[in-house]
GROMACS .gro file of C-alpha atoms in nm:
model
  259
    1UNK     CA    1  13.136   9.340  10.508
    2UNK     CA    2  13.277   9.251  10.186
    3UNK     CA    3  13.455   8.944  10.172
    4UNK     CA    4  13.803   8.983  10.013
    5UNK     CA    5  13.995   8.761   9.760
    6UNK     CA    6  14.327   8.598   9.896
    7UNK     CA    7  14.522   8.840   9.660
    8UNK     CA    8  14.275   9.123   9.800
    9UNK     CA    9  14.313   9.050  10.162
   10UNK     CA   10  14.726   8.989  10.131
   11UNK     CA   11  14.742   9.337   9.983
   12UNK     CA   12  14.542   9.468  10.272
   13UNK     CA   13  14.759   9.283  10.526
   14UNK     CA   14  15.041   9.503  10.376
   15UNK     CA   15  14.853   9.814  10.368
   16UNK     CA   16  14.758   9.793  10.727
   17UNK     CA   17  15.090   9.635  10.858
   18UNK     CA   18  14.945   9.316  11.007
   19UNK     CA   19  15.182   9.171  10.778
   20UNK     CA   20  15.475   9.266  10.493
   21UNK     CA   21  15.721   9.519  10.710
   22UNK     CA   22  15.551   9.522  11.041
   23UNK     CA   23  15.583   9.786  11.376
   24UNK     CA   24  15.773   9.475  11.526
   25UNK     CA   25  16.167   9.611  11.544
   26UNK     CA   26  16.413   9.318  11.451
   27UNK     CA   27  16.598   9.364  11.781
   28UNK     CA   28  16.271   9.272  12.010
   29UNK     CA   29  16.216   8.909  11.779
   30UNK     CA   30  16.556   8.863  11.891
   31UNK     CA   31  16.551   8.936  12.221
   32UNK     CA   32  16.203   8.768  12.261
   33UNK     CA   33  16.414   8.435  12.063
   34UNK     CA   34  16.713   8.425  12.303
   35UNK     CA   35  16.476   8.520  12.629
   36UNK     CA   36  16.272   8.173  12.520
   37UNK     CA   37  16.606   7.943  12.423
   38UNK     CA   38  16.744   8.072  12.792
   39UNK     CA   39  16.419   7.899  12.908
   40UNK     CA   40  16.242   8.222  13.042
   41UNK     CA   41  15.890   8.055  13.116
   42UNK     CA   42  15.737   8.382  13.019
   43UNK     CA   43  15.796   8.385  12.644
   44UNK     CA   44  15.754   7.973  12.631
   45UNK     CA   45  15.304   8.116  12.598
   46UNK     CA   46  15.204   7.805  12.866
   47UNK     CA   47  15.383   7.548  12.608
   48UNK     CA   48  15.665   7.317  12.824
   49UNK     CA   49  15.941   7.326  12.616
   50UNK     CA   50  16.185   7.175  12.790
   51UNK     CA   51  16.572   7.232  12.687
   52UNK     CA   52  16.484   7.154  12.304
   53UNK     CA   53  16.478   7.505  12.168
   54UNK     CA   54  16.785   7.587  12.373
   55UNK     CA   55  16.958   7.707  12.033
   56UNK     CA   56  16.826   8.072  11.953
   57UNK     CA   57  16.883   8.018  11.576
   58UNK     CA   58  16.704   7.693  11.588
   59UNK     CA   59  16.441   7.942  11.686
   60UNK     CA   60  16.469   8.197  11.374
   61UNK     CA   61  16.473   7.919  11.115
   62UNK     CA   62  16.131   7.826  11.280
   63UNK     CA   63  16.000   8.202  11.304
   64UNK     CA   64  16.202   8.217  10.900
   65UNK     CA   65  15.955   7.909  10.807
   66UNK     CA   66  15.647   7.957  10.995
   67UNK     CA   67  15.614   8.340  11.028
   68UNK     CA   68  15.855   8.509  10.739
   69UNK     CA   69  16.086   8.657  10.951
   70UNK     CA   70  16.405   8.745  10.792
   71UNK     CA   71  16.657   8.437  10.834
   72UNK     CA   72  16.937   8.602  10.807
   73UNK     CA   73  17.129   8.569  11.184
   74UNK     CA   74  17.343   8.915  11.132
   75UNK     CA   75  17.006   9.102  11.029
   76UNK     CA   76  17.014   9.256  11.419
   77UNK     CA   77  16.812   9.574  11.403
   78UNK     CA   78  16.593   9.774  11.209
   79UNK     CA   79  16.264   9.622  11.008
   80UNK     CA   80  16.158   9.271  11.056
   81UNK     CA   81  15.814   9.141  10.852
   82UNK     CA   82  15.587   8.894  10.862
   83UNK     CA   83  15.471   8.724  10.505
   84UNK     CA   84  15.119   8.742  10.421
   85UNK     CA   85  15.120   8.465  10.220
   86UNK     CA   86  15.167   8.240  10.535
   87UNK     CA   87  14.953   8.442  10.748
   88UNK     CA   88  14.659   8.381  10.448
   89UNK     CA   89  14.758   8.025  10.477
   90UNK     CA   90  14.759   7.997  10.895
   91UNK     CA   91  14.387   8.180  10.814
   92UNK     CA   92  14.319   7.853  10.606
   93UNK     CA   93  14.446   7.632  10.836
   94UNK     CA   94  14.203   7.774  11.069
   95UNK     CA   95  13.919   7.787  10.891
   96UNK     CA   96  13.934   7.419  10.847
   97UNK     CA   97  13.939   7.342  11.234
   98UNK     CA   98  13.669   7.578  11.212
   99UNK     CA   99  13.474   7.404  10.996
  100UNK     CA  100  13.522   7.053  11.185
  101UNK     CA  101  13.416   7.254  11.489
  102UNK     CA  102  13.044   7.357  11.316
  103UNK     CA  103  13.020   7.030  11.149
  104UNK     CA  104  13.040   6.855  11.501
  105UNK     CA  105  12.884   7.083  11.712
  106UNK     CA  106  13.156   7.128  11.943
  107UNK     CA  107  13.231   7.334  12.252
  108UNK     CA  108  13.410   7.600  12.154
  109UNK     CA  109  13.632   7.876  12.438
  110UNK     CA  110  13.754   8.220  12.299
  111UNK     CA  111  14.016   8.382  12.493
  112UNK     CA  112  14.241   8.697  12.419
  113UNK     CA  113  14.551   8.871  12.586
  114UNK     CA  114  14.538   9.134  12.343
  115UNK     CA  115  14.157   9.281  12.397
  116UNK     CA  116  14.279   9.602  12.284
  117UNK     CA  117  14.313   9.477  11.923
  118UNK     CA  118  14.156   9.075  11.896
  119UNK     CA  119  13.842   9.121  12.110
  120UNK     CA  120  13.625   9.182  11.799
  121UNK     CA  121  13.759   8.935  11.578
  122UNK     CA  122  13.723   8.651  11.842
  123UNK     CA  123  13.420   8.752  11.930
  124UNK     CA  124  13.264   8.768  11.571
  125UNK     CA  125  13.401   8.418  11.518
  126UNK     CA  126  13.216   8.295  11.874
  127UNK     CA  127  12.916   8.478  11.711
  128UNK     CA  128  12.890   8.244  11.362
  129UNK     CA  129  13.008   7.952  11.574
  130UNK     CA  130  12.690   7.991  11.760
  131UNK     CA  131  12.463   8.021  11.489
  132UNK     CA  132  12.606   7.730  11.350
  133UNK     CA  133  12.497   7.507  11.659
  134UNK     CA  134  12.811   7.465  11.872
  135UNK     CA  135  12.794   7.547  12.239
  136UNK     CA  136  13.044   7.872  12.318
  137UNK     CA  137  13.159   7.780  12.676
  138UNK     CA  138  13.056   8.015  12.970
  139UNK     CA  139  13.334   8.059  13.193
  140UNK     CA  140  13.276   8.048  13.554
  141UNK     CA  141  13.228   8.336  13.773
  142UNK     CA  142  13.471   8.444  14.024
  143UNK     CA  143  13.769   8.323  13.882
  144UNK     CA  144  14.140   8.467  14.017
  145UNK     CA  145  14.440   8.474  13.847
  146UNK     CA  146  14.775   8.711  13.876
  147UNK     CA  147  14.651   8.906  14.099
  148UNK     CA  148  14.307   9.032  13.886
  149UNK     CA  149  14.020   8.848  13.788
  150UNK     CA  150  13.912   8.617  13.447
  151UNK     CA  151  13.575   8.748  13.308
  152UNK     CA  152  13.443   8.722  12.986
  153UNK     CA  153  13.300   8.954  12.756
  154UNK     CA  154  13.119   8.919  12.416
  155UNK     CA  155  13.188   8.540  12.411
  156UNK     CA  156  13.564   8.616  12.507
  157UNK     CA  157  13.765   8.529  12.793
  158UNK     CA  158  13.979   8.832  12.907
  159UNK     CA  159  14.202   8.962  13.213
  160UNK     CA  160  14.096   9.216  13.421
  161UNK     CA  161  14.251   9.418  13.669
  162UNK     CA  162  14.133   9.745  13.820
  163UNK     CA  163  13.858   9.753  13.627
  164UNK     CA  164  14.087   9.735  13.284
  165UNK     CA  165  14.122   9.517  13.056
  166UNK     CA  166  14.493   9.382  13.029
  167UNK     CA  167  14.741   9.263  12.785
  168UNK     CA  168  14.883   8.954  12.909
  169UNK     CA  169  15.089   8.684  12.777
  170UNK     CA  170  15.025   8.488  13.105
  171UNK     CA  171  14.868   8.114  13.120
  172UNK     CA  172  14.731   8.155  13.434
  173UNK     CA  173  14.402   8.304  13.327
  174UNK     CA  174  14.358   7.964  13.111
  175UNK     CA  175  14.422   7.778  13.428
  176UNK     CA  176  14.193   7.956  13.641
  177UNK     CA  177  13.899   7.882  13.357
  178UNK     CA  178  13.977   7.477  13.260
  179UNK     CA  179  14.029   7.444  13.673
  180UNK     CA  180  13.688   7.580  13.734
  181UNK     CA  181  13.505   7.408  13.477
  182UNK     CA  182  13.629   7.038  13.619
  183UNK     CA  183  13.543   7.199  13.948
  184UNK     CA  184  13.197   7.236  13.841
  185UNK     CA  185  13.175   6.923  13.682
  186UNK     CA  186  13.151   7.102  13.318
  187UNK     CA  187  13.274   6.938  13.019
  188UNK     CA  188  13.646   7.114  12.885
  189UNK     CA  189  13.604   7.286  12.575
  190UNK     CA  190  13.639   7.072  12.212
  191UNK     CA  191  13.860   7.375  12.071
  192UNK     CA  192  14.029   7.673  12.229
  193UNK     CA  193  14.046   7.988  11.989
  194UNK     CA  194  14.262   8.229  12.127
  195UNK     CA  195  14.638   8.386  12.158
  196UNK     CA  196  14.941   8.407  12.401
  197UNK     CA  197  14.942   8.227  12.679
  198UNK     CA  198  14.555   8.093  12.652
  199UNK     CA  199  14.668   7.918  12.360
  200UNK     CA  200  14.937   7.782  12.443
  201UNK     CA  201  14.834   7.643  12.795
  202UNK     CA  202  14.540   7.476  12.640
  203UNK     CA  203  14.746   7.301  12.378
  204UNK     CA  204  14.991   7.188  12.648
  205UNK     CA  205  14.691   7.058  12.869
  206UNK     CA  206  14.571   6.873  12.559
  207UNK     CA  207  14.296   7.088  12.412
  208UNK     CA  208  14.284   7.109  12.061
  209UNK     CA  209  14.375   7.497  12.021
  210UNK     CA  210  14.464   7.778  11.740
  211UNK     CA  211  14.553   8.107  11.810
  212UNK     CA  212  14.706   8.403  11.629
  213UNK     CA  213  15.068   8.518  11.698
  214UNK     CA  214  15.311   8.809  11.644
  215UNK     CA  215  15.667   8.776  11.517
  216UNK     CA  216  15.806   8.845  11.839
  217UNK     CA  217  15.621   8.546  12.008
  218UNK     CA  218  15.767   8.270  11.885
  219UNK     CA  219  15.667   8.036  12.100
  220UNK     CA  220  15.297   7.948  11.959
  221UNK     CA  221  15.467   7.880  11.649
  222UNK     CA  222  15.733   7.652  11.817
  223UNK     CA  223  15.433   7.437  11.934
  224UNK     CA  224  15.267   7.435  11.580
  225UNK     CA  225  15.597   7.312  11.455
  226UNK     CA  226  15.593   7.024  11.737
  227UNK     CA  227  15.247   6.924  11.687
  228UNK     CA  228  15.102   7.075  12.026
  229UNK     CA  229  14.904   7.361  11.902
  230UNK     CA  230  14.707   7.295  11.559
  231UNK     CA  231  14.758   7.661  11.432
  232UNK     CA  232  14.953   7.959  11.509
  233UNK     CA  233  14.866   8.249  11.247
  234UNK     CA  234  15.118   8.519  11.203
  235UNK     CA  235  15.001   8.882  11.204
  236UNK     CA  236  15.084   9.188  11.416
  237UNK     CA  237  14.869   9.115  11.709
  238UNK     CA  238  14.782   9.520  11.791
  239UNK     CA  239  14.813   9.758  11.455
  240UNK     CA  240  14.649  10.118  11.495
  241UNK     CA  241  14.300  10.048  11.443
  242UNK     CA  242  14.107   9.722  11.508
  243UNK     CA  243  13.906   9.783  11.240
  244UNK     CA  244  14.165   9.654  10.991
  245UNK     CA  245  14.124   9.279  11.111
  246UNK     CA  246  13.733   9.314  10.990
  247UNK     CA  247  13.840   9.191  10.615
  248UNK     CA  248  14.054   8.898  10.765
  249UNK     CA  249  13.791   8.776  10.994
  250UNK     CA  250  13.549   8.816  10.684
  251UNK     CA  251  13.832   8.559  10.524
  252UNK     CA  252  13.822   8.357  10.784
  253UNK     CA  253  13.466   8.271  10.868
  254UNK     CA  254  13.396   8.259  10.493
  255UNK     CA  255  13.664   7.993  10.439
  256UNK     CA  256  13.493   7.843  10.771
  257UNK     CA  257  13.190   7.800  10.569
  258UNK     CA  258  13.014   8.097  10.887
  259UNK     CA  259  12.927   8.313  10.655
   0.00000   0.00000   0.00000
């Protein structure tokens, strides 16, 4: 497809809602922020945070900074947005780890807890990773984790249970997959592309990692912030069609040098 300008794609972004005033209500960031400063494991992505976060407006100035969230602390309902300008630049970010990763050949996992809506744009970016020599890693078969199985389709690691694909947030399914491979004896992957808890687990188990993150998950953008994840790119991680992502994976893997 067409590959769009920066000022073409941020208008798109707004268009489609992946960014500008996003689906996203103000009063789920917040809850999401205080559920992750009262150290609930399950919004901290697979990052250890410890008790340094412990402050839920230390957590909107980072989600303010890093994501374009409105910083105003009495802003308590209603819209909440994301700023394209900073997704754009997260997409940059990216496509310079991407680049490193074709230049060197590396071994390269995708992973998604959002298959509904990132399946395609993961997959596509497995696709020119390939053809640019690195080795996309093949999970192992038979892997378990809460309570339904890791499988992979399309390049892409996803969660499966009763024969559906799920949304999770969980790190478990990242666990079950760097587990097997030292099981097996198989090298861990260079780079980790992926979102929710797969990112974040692979960052905290020392994998160089990126990943894409909504406004009401602050936690990949905490560990950005802290050094422990390379790149966190704000967007709304499931808009109405999947089909809008096409134009920023098109940005992506062209600033990647894939395309």
């Amino acid at each position: 497809m067409p590959i769009p300008s920066r000022a073409a794609l941020v208008e798109h972004l707004v268009r489609t809602r992946i960014a500008g005033d996003v689906a996203t209500p103000r009063d789920n960031n917040l809850a999401h922020y205080r559920k992750l400063a009262n150290g609930d494991r399950h919004y901290w992505l697979g990052l250890e945070l410890g008790d340094r976060w412990a402050d839920e407006q230390d957590v909107l100035a980072v989600m303010a900074e890093r994501c374009g969230v409105n910083d105003d602390p009495a802003h308590r309902t209603g819209q909440d947005t994301i700023d394209p300008e900073l997704t754009v630049d997260a997409l940059d970010r990216m496509a310079a780890r991407l680049r490193k990763a074709a230049a060197g050949r590396e071994r390269v996992l995708f992973a998604t807890g959002h298959p509904g809506a990132l399946l395609d744009v993961h997959s596509r970016t497995a696709a020119a990773l390939r053809a640019a020599g690195c080795d996309i890693v093949r999970i192992p078969g038979g892997l378990v984790a809460d309570e339904g199985y890791v499988v992979q389709f399309a390049d892409v690691a996803v969660f499966e249970r009763g024969a559906t694909l799920w949304h999770t947030h969980s790190p478990e399914p990242m666990n079950a997959i760097l587990d097997g491979l030292r099981a097996l004896d198989q090298p861990l992957p260079d780079l980790v592309v992926a979102d929710h808890g797969w990112a974040g687990r692979a960052a905290q188990r020392g994998i160089d990692a990126v990943g894409y993150a909504d406004c009401n998950d602050p936690a990949l953008f905490i560990g950005e912030a802290e050094g422990t994840l390379q790149v966190a790119v704000p967007l709304d991680d499931h808009v109405l069609d999947p089909r809008y992502y096409e134009p920023l994976t098109a940005y992506l893997l062209n600033g990647a040098g894939l395309l």
